[in-house]
C-alpha cells in the first residue's frame, strides 16, 4: 500500500485523493489476484488431479473426487490471499482477518463433511458394510465436527478463546440433550442393532405398528428406511427397533 501511495504522490496528487485511490487500487489488485488464483486452482490444478485420479487403479480417490473434496478445498486459496494482505488495510485489518478466518473455518467444515461422506462411500464398497454399516457413526462425527466448527466461528467473531465457550457447554448440557435427543437415542440404538446383528441393509422386516413390510434400504443415525412391496417408503426411528418388536425374515430368505 505504501509503495502505491509513494508512486501516486510523485504526481503531486492531493494526499486525501492518494489515500482513497491507493486503497481502490489495492482492492482491485487483491481481487484480480484472487480471481487468477481461483482460476489456476480450479481450471489447472483440479484438472490435473482429476486426470491423475482417473488413471489410477484405486477406487478411494474416485470417491474423494465424486464428493468434490478437492474442489471445495480450492475455495480456501482466495481466503488465504485476503488474510495475507489484510494488514495493508489498517485500521480494518482485524475485521478483514476475522471474516477470512470465518470463511476458512466454513470451507474446512465443508471439506471435512465431504471427506466423511467419501469415507462412508469407500466403506460401502466392502462386503462387511452390509452387516456392519458405519453411516450412523459418520453422522455422529459430523454433528461433533459441525458443533466444534460453529464454536470456533462464534469464538472468532467474539474475539474470545474457544476454550472459554467450551467451558460453558456444561451449563447448556440440558439444552443439548433436548436438541440432540433423537440423535443420542439413534446412536445408542445403532450400536445395539449393529453389535447384535439385528438388522442389515437388504433384510425383509415386518413392523405393523409403523406400517412397514419390506426390505431395509438405508440405516442412518436417526431413521431406518423400509421399501414396502408396493414401492412405498416407510421411515422408522432407529430406537423403535430396540424398544418395539418386529419380525426379521432374514432366516427364511436364505433357506
PDB file of C-alpha atoms in Angstrom:
ATOM      1  CA  UNK A   1       0.000   0.000   0.000  1.00  0.00           C
ATOM      2  CA  UNK A   2       2.799   2.437   0.905  1.00  0.00           C
ATOM      3  CA  UNK A   3       4.551   1.817  -2.418  1.00  0.00           C
ATOM      4  CA  UNK A   4       1.349   2.717  -4.281  1.00  0.00           C
ATOM      5  CA  UNK A   5       0.912   5.881  -2.199  1.00  0.00           C
ATOM      6  CA  UNK A   6       4.524   6.977  -2.790  1.00  0.00           C
ATOM      7  CA  UNK A   7       4.098   6.349  -6.502  1.00  0.00           C
ATOM      8  CA  UNK A   8       0.930   8.478  -6.679  1.00  0.00           C
ATOM      9  CA  UNK A   9       2.422  11.263  -4.565  1.00  0.00           C
ATOM     10  CA  UNK A  10       5.146  11.672  -7.186  1.00  0.00           C
ATOM     11  CA  UNK A  11       2.422  13.064  -9.469  1.00  0.00           C
ATOM     12  CA  UNK A  12       1.620  15.837  -6.964  1.00  0.00           C
ATOM     13  CA  UNK A  13      -1.838  14.497  -6.186  1.00  0.00           C
ATOM     14  CA  UNK A  14      -3.794  15.527  -3.104  1.00  0.00           C
ATOM     15  CA  UNK A  15      -2.896  13.264  -0.105  1.00  0.00           C
ATOM     16  CA  UNK A  16      -6.600  12.569   0.570  1.00  0.00           C
ATOM     17  CA  UNK A  17      -7.133  11.521  -3.049  1.00  0.00           C
ATOM     18  CA  UNK A  18      -3.974   9.391  -2.898  1.00  0.00           C
ATOM     19  CA  UNK A  19      -5.258   7.638   0.231  1.00  0.00           C
ATOM     20  CA  UNK A  20      -8.567   6.613  -1.338  1.00  0.00           C
ATOM     21  CA  UNK A  21      -7.083   5.893  -4.750  1.00  0.00           C
ATOM     22  CA  UNK A  22      -4.361   3.651  -3.344  1.00  0.00           C
ATOM     23  CA  UNK A  23      -6.997   1.716  -1.371  1.00  0.00           C
ATOM     24  CA  UNK A  24      -9.091   1.192  -4.512  1.00  0.00           C
ATOM     25  CA  UNK A  25      -6.017   0.067  -6.488  1.00  0.00           C
ATOM     26  CA  UNK A  26      -5.048  -2.355  -3.715  1.00  0.00           C
ATOM     27  CA  UNK A  27      -8.568  -3.812  -3.585  1.00  0.00           C
ATOM     28  CA  UNK A  28      -8.558  -4.271  -7.362  1.00  0.00           C
ATOM     29  CA  UNK A  29      -5.119  -5.902  -7.194  1.00  0.00           C
ATOM     30  CA  UNK A  30      -6.209  -8.379  -4.497  1.00  0.00           C
ATOM     31  CA  UNK A  31      -9.456  -9.102  -6.377  1.00  0.00           C
ATOM     32  CA  UNK A  32      -7.569  -9.848  -9.598  1.00  0.00           C
ATOM     33  CA  UNK A  33      -5.048 -11.956  -7.673  1.00  0.00           C
ATOM     34  CA  UNK A  34      -7.875 -13.974  -6.085  1.00  0.00           C
ATOM     35  CA  UNK A  35      -9.562 -14.498  -9.465  1.00  0.00           C
ATOM     36  CA  UNK A  36      -6.281 -15.660 -11.036  1.00  0.00           C
ATOM     37  CA  UNK A  37      -5.528 -17.978  -8.095  1.00  0.00           C
ATOM     38  CA  UNK A  38      -9.068 -19.384  -8.208  1.00  0.00           C
ATOM     39  CA  UNK A  39      -8.782 -19.922 -11.991  1.00  0.00           C
ATOM     40  CA  UNK A  40      -5.413 -21.678 -11.683  1.00  0.00           C
ATOM     41  CA  UNK A  41      -6.648 -23.841  -8.819  1.00  0.00           C
ATOM     42  CA  UNK A  42      -9.903 -24.961 -10.458  1.00  0.00           C
ATOM     43  CA  UNK A  43      -9.005 -24.995 -14.141  1.00  0.00           C
ATOM     44  CA  UNK A  44      -5.440 -26.261 -13.896  1.00  0.00           C
ATOM     45  CA  UNK A  45      -4.686 -27.996 -10.589  1.00  0.00           C
ATOM     46  CA  UNK A  46      -8.129 -29.633 -10.206  1.00  0.00           C
ATOM     47  CA  UNK A  47      -7.987 -30.883 -13.807  1.00  0.00           C
ATOM     48  CA  UNK A  48      -4.524 -32.352 -13.222  1.00  0.00           C
ATOM     49  CA  UNK A  49      -5.747 -34.054 -10.030  1.00  0.00           C
ATOM     50  CA  UNK A  50      -8.845 -35.345 -11.872  1.00  0.00           C
ATOM     51  CA  UNK A  51      -6.698 -36.784 -14.656  1.00  0.00           C
ATOM     52  CA  UNK A  52      -4.384 -38.486 -12.148  1.00  0.00           C
ATOM     53  CA  UNK A  53      -7.334 -39.911 -10.207  1.00  0.00           C
ATOM     54  CA  UNK A  54      -9.000 -41.267 -13.341  1.00  0.00           C
ATOM     55  CA  UNK A  55      -5.773 -43.016 -14.360  1.00  0.00           C
ATOM     56  CA  UNK A  56      -5.208 -44.778 -11.031  1.00  0.00           C
ATOM     57  CA  UNK A  57      -6.457 -48.259 -10.177  1.00  0.00           C
ATOM     58  CA  UNK A  58      -7.663 -47.226  -6.733  1.00  0.00           C
ATOM     59  CA  UNK A  59     -11.343 -46.537  -6.005  1.00  0.00           C
ATOM     60  CA  UNK A  60     -10.975 -44.419  -2.850  1.00  0.00           C
ATOM     61  CA  UNK A  61      -9.602 -41.421  -4.759  1.00  0.00           C
ATOM     62  CA  UNK A  62     -12.571 -41.619  -7.142  1.00  0.00           C
ATOM     63  CA  UNK A  63     -14.884 -41.307  -4.132  1.00  0.00           C
ATOM     64  CA  UNK A  64     -12.996 -38.220  -2.946  1.00  0.00           C
ATOM     65  CA  UNK A  65     -13.339 -36.723  -6.419  1.00  0.00           C
ATOM     66  CA  UNK A  66     -17.057 -37.513  -6.636  1.00  0.00           C
ATOM     67  CA  UNK A  67     -17.667 -35.900  -3.262  1.00  0.00           C
ATOM     68  CA  UNK A  68     -15.861 -32.733  -4.513  1.00  0.00           C
ATOM     69  CA  UNK A  69     -13.248 -32.789  -1.736  1.00  0.00           C
ATOM     70  CA  UNK A  70     -10.532 -31.206  -3.903  1.00  0.00           C
ATOM     71  CA  UNK A  71     -12.874 -28.619  -5.436  1.00  0.00           C
ATOM     72  CA  UNK A  72     -14.135 -27.471  -2.057  1.00  0.00           C
ATOM     73  CA  UNK A  73     -10.588 -27.373  -0.725  1.00  0.00           C
ATOM     74  CA  UNK A  74      -9.672 -24.946  -3.525  1.00  0.00           C
ATOM     75  CA  UNK A  75     -12.028 -22.305  -2.045  1.00  0.00           C
ATOM     76  CA  UNK A  76      -9.532 -21.736   0.782  1.00  0.00           C
ATOM     77  CA  UNK A  77      -6.927 -20.209  -1.586  1.00  0.00           C
ATOM     78  CA  UNK A  78      -8.654 -16.783  -2.073  1.00  0.00           C
ATOM     79  CA  UNK A  79      -9.286 -16.537   1.675  1.00  0.00           C
ATOM     80  CA  UNK A  80      -5.597 -17.149   2.391  1.00  0.00           C
ATOM     81  CA  UNK A  81      -4.654 -14.355  -0.048  1.00  0.00           C
ATOM     82  CA  UNK A  82      -7.089 -11.932   1.599  1.00  0.00           C
ATOM     83  CA  UNK A  83      -5.779 -12.947   5.025  1.00  0.00           C
ATOM     84  CA  UNK A  84      -2.200 -12.294   3.857  1.00  0.00           C
ATOM     85  CA  UNK A  85      -2.933  -8.747   2.591  1.00  0.00           C
ATOM     86  CA  UNK A  86      -5.273  -7.795   5.462  1.00  0.00           C
ATOM     87  CA  UNK A  87      -2.526  -5.848   7.278  1.00  0.00           C
ATOM     88  CA  UNK A  88      -2.444  -3.281   4.452  1.00  0.00           C
ATOM     89  CA  UNK A  89      -5.973  -2.085   5.259  1.00  0.00           C
ATOM     90  CA  UNK A  90      -5.482  -0.582   8.694  1.00  0.00           C
ATOM     91  CA  UNK A  91      -7.487   0.051  10.879  1.00  0.00           C
ATOM     92  CA  UNK A  92      -9.870  -2.525   9.361  1.00  0.00           C
ATOM     93  CA  UNK A  93      -7.303  -5.326   9.240  1.00  0.00           C
ATOM     94  CA  UNK A  94      -8.692  -7.123  12.308  1.00  0.00           C
ATOM     95  CA  UNK A  95     -12.189  -7.148  10.798  1.00  0.00           C
ATOM     96  CA  UNK A  96     -10.867  -8.498   7.478  1.00  0.00           C
ATOM     97  CA  UNK A  97      -8.827 -11.201   9.229  1.00  0.00           C
ATOM     98  CA  UNK A  98     -11.911 -12.151  11.241  1.00  0.00           C
ATOM     99  CA  UNK A  99     -14.007 -12.505   8.084  1.00  0.00           C
ATOM    100  CA  UNK A 100     -11.284 -14.517   6.330  1.00  0.00           C
ATOM    101  CA  UNK A 101     -10.942 -16.839   9.334  1.00  0.00           C
ATOM    102  CA  UNK A 102     -14.702 -17.464   9.451  1.00  0.00           C
ATOM    103  CA  UNK A 103     -14.717 -18.255   5.730  1.00  0.00           C
ATOM    104  CA  UNK A 104     -11.763 -20.658   6.103  1.00  0.00           C
ATOM    105  CA  UNK A 105     -13.497 -22.440   9.004  1.00  0.00           C
ATOM    106  CA  UNK A 106     -16.727 -22.838   6.998  1.00  0.00           C
ATOM    107  CA  UNK A 107     -14.814 -24.175   3.980  1.00  0.00           C
ATOM    108  CA  UNK A 108     -12.924 -26.565   6.261  1.00  0.00           C
ATOM    109  CA  UNK A 109     -16.272 -27.842   7.595  1.00  0.00           C
ATOM    110  CA  UNK A 110     -17.487 -28.495   4.038  1.00  0.00           C
ATOM    111  CA  UNK A 111     -14.243 -30.312   3.201  1.00  0.00           C
ATOM    112  CA  UNK A 112     -14.445 -32.492   6.330  1.00  0.00           C
ATOM    113  CA  UNK A 113     -18.116 -33.230   5.551  1.00  0.00           C
ATOM    114  CA  UNK A 114     -17.152 -34.343   2.026  1.00  0.00           C
ATOM    115  CA  UNK A 115     -14.294 -36.489   3.369  1.00  0.00           C
ATOM    116  CA  UNK A 116     -16.654 -38.202   5.834  1.00  0.00           C
ATOM    117  CA  UNK A 117     -19.168 -38.870   3.047  1.00  0.00           C
ATOM    118  CA  UNK A 118     -16.381 -40.283   0.883  1.00  0.00           C
ATOM    119  CA  UNK A 119     -15.214 -42.451   3.797  1.00  0.00           C
ATOM    120  CA  UNK A 120     -18.698 -43.953   4.087  1.00  0.00           C
ATOM    121  CA  UNK A 121     -18.834 -44.484   0.302  1.00  0.00           C
ATOM    122  CA  UNK A 122     -15.460 -46.258   0.358  1.00  0.00           C
ATOM    123  CA  UNK A 123     -16.537 -48.442   3.291  1.00  0.00           C
ATOM    124  CA  UNK A 124     -19.757 -49.427   1.482  1.00  0.00           C
ATOM    125  CA  UNK A 125     -17.689 -50.964  -1.325  1.00  0.00           C
ATOM    126  CA  UNK A 126     -16.620 -53.706   1.113  1.00  0.00           C
ATOM    127  CA  UNK A 127     -18.813 -56.719   1.903  1.00  0.00           C
ATOM    128  CA  UNK A 128     -18.626 -56.069   5.655  1.00  0.00           C
ATOM    129  CA  UNK A 129     -20.639 -52.857   5.210  1.00  0.00           C
ATOM    130  CA  UNK A 130     -23.796 -54.954   4.695  1.00  0.00           C
ATOM    131  CA  UNK A 131     -23.540 -56.379   8.200  1.00  0.00           C
ATOM    132  CA  UNK A 132     -21.645 -53.552   9.936  1.00  0.00           C
ATOM    133  CA  UNK A 133     -22.763 -50.192   8.457  1.00  0.00           C
ATOM    134  CA  UNK A 134     -20.982 -47.082   9.745  1.00  0.00           C
ATOM    135  CA  UNK A 135     -23.337 -44.432   8.367  1.00  0.00           C
ATOM    136  CA  UNK A 136     -24.728 -43.686  11.836  1.00  0.00           C
ATOM    137  CA  UNK A 137     -21.246 -43.251  13.307  1.00  0.00           C
ATOM    138  CA  UNK A 138     -20.253 -40.983  10.430  1.00  0.00           C
ATOM    139  CA  UNK A 139     -23.294 -38.815  11.145  1.00  0.00           C
ATOM    140  CA  UNK A 140     -22.293 -38.592  14.819  1.00  0.00           C
ATOM    141  CA  UNK A 141     -18.816 -37.425  13.814  1.00  0.00           C
ATOM    142  CA  UNK A 142     -20.442 -34.832  11.506  1.00  0.00           C
ATOM    143  CA  UNK A 143     -22.521 -33.466  14.380  1.00  0.00           C
ATOM    144  CA  UNK A 144     -19.440 -33.188  16.624  1.00  0.00           C
ATOM    145  CA  UNK A 145     -17.339 -31.539  13.877  1.00  0.00           C
ATOM    146  CA  UNK A 146     -20.076 -29.063  12.917  1.00  0.00           C
ATOM    147  CA  UNK A 147     -20.671 -28.173  16.580  1.00  0.00           C
ATOM    148  CA  UNK A 148     -16.948 -27.555  17.156  1.00  0.00           C
ATOM    149  CA  UNK A 149     -16.776 -25.591  13.894  1.00  0.00           C
ATOM    150  CA  UNK A 150     -19.568 -23.228  14.900  1.00  0.00           C
ATOM    151  CA  UNK A 151     -17.967 -22.795  18.330  1.00  0.00           C
ATOM    152  CA  UNK A 152     -14.777 -21.712  16.530  1.00  0.00           C
ATOM    153  CA  UNK A 153     -16.790 -19.301  14.352  1.00  0.00           C
ATOM    154  CA  UNK A 154     -18.540 -17.730  17.349  1.00  0.00           C
ATOM    155  CA  UNK A 155     -15.266 -17.525  19.297  1.00  0.00           C
ATOM    156  CA  UNK A 156     -13.590 -15.838  16.318  1.00  0.00           C
ATOM    157  CA  UNK A 157     -16.418 -13.292  15.955  1.00  0.00           C
ATOM    158  CA  UNK A 158     -16.357 -12.550  19.675  1.00  0.00           C
ATOM    159  CA  UNK A 159     -12.567 -12.422  19.809  1.00  0.00           C
ATOM    160  CA  UNK A 160     -12.550 -14.952  22.631  1.00  0.00           C
ATOM    161  CA  UNK A 161     -10.786 -18.260  23.126  1.00  0.00           C
ATOM    162  CA  UNK A 162     -12.900 -21.250  22.011  1.00  0.00           C
ATOM    163  CA  UNK A 163     -11.968 -22.975  25.290  1.00  0.00           C
ATOM    164  CA  UNK A 164     -13.983 -20.342  27.181  1.00  0.00           C
ATOM    165  CA  UNK A 165     -17.062 -21.242  25.134  1.00  0.00           C
ATOM    166  CA  UNK A 166     -16.382 -24.956  25.548  1.00  0.00           C
ATOM    167  CA  UNK A 167     -16.267 -24.497  29.321  1.00  0.00           C
ATOM    168  CA  UNK A 168     -19.777 -23.059  29.185  1.00  0.00           C
ATOM    169  CA  UNK A 169     -21.210 -26.038  27.320  1.00  0.00           C
ATOM    170  CA  UNK A 170     -21.626 -27.894  30.621  1.00  0.00           C
ATOM    171  CA  UNK A 171     -24.219 -25.325  31.694  1.00  0.00           C
ATOM    172  CA  UNK A 172     -26.088 -25.921  28.417  1.00  0.00           C
ATOM    173  CA  UNK A 173     -25.939 -29.712  28.625  1.00  0.00           C
ATOM    174  CA  UNK A 174     -29.688 -29.948  29.330  1.00  0.00           C
ATOM    175  CA  UNK A 175     -30.417 -27.912  26.190  1.00  0.00           C
ATOM    176  CA  UNK A 176     -28.088 -30.097  24.119  1.00  0.00           C
ATOM    177  CA  UNK A 177     -29.744 -33.224  25.493  1.00  0.00           C
ATOM    178  CA  UNK A 178     -33.109 -31.871  24.346  1.00  0.00           C
ATOM    179  CA  UNK A 179     -31.887 -30.750  20.908  1.00  0.00           C
ATOM    180  CA  UNK A 180     -29.936 -33.932  20.156  1.00  0.00           C
ATOM    181  CA  UNK A 181     -32.316 -36.353  21.904  1.00  0.00           C
ATOM    182  CA  UNK A 182     -33.170 -38.269  18.716  1.00  0.00           C
ATOM    183  CA  UNK A 183     -29.526 -38.370  17.655  1.00  0.00           C
ATOM    184  CA  UNK A 184     -28.405 -39.745  21.035  1.00  0.00           C
ATOM    185  CA  UNK A 185     -31.180 -42.327  21.073  1.00  0.00           C
ATOM    186  CA  UNK A 186     -30.331 -43.222  17.475  1.00  0.00           C
ATOM    187  CA  UNK A 187     -26.647 -43.600  18.336  1.00  0.00           C
ATOM    188  CA  UNK A 188     -27.389 -45.986  21.209  1.00  0.00           C
ATOM    189  CA  UNK A 189     -29.877 -47.906  19.059  1.00  0.00           C
ATOM    190  CA  UNK A 190     -27.420 -48.070  16.152  1.00  0.00           C
ATOM    191  CA  UNK A 191     -24.721 -49.557  18.389  1.00  0.00           C
ATOM    192  CA  UNK A 192     -27.147 -52.188  19.706  1.00  0.00           C
ATOM    193  CA  UNK A 193     -28.553 -53.014  16.256  1.00  0.00           C
ATOM    194  CA  UNK A 194     -25.058 -53.407  14.802  1.00  0.00           C
ATOM    195  CA  UNK A 195     -23.403 -55.236  17.692  1.00  0.00           C
ATOM    196  CA  UNK A 196     -26.308 -57.706  17.984  1.00  0.00           C
ATOM    197  CA  UNK A 197     -26.680 -58.006  14.189  1.00  0.00           C
ATOM    198  CA  UNK A 198     -30.414 -57.368  14.497  1.00  0.00           C
ATOM    199  CA  UNK A 199     -30.930 -55.780  11.066  1.00  0.00           C
ATOM    200  CA  UNK A 200     -28.931 -55.301   7.895  1.00  0.00           C
ATOM    201  CA  UNK A 201     -29.479 -53.427   4.676  1.00  0.00           C
ATOM    202  CA  UNK A 202     -31.466 -55.809   2.458  1.00  0.00           C
ATOM    203  CA  UNK A 203     -33.278 -57.566   5.317  1.00  0.00           C
ATOM    204  CA  UNK A 204     -37.004 -58.119   4.926  1.00  0.00           C
ATOM    205  CA  UNK A 205     -38.676 -56.894   8.115  1.00  0.00           C
ATOM    206  CA  UNK A 206     -42.282 -56.540   9.210  1.00  0.00           C
ATOM    207  CA  UNK A 207     -43.360 -53.910  11.723  1.00  0.00           C
ATOM    208  CA  UNK A 208     -47.174 -53.449  11.655  1.00  0.00           C
ATOM    209  CA  UNK A 209     -47.109 -50.580  14.158  1.00  0.00           C
ATOM    210  CA  UNK A 210     -45.349 -48.374  11.582  1.00  0.00           C
ATOM    211  CA  UNK A 211     -46.937 -49.980   8.515  1.00  0.00           C
ATOM    212  CA  UNK A 212     -43.589 -51.404   7.410  1.00  0.00           C
ATOM    213  CA  UNK A 213     -43.396 -54.662   5.477  1.00  0.00           C
ATOM    214  CA  UNK A 214     -40.492 -54.833   3.058  1.00  0.00           C
ATOM    215  CA  UNK A 215     -36.737 -54.549   2.567  1.00  0.00           C
ATOM    216  CA  UNK A 216     -34.455 -52.227   4.523  1.00  0.00           C
ATOM    217  CA  UNK A 217     -32.778 -49.866   2.067  1.00  0.00           C
ATOM    218  CA  UNK A 218     -30.984 -47.497   4.446  1.00  0.00           C
ATOM    219  CA  UNK A 219     -29.860 -47.424   8.080  1.00  0.00           C
ATOM    220  CA  UNK A 220     -28.849 -43.987   9.362  1.00  0.00           C
ATOM    221  CA  UNK A 221     -28.268 -42.381  12.740  1.00  0.00           C
ATOM    222  CA  UNK A 222     -31.901 -41.427  13.371  1.00  0.00           C
ATOM    223  CA  UNK A 223     -34.009 -43.470  10.936  1.00  0.00           C
ATOM    224  CA  UNK A 224     -34.294 -46.800   9.157  1.00  0.00           C
ATOM    225  CA  UNK A 225     -35.910 -46.725   5.704  1.00  0.00           C
ATOM    226  CA  UNK A 226     -38.005 -49.674   4.570  1.00  0.00           C
ATOM    227  CA  UNK A 227     -39.201 -50.115   0.985  1.00  0.00           C
ATOM    228  CA  UNK A 228     -42.538 -51.906   1.109  1.00  0.00           C
ATOM    229  CA  UNK A 229     -43.778 -54.321  -1.540  1.00  0.00           C
ATOM    230  CA  UNK A 230     -45.877 -51.579  -3.180  1.00  0.00           C
ATOM    231  CA  UNK A 231     -42.659 -49.496  -3.519  1.00  0.00           C
ATOM    232  CA  UNK A 232     -43.724 -47.032  -0.815  1.00  0.00           C
ATOM    233  CA  UNK A 233     -41.103 -45.975   1.734  1.00  0.00           C
ATOM    234  CA  UNK A 234     -41.691 -46.278   5.469  1.00  0.00           C
ATOM    235  CA  UNK A 235     -39.364 -44.395   7.807  1.00  0.00           C
ATOM    236  CA  UNK A 236     -38.921 -45.915  11.258  1.00  0.00           C
ATOM    237  CA  UNK A 237     -36.988 -44.293  14.157  1.00  0.00           C
ATOM    238  CA  UNK A 238     -33.849 -46.329  14.865  1.00  0.00           C
ATOM    239  CA  UNK A 239     -34.602 -46.573  18.573  1.00  0.00           C
ATOM    240  CA  UNK A 240     -38.070 -48.026  17.767  1.00  0.00           C
ATOM    241  CA  UNK A 241     -36.372 -51.211  16.572  1.00  0.00           C
ATOM    242  CA  UNK A 242     -34.947 -51.559  20.088  1.00  0.00           C
ATOM    243  CA  UNK A 243     -37.979 -50.535  22.118  1.00  0.00           C
ATOM    244  CA  UNK A 244     -40.662 -52.240  19.971  1.00  0.00           C
ATOM    245  CA  UNK A 245     -40.926 -55.713  18.479  1.00  0.00           C
ATOM    246  CA  UNK A 246     -40.571 -56.521  14.777  1.00  0.00           C
ATOM    247  CA  UNK A 247     -40.195 -59.559  12.550  1.00  0.00           C
ATOM    248  CA  UNK A 248     -36.997 -60.092  10.576  1.00  0.00           C
ATOM    249  CA  UNK A 249     -37.435 -62.655   7.784  1.00  0.00           C
ATOM    250  CA  UNK A 250     -33.694 -62.902   7.093  1.00  0.00           C
ATOM    251  CA  UNK A 251     -33.545 -66.516   8.255  1.00  0.00           C
ATOM    252  CA  UNK A 252     -36.299 -67.536   5.830  1.00  0.00           C
ATOM    253  CA  UNK A 253     -34.785 -65.757   2.822  1.00  0.00           C
ATOM    254  CA  UNK A 254     -31.554 -67.842   2.512  1.00  0.00           C
ATOM    255  CA  UNK A 255     -33.425 -71.066   3.359  1.00  0.00           C
TER     256      UNK A 255
END
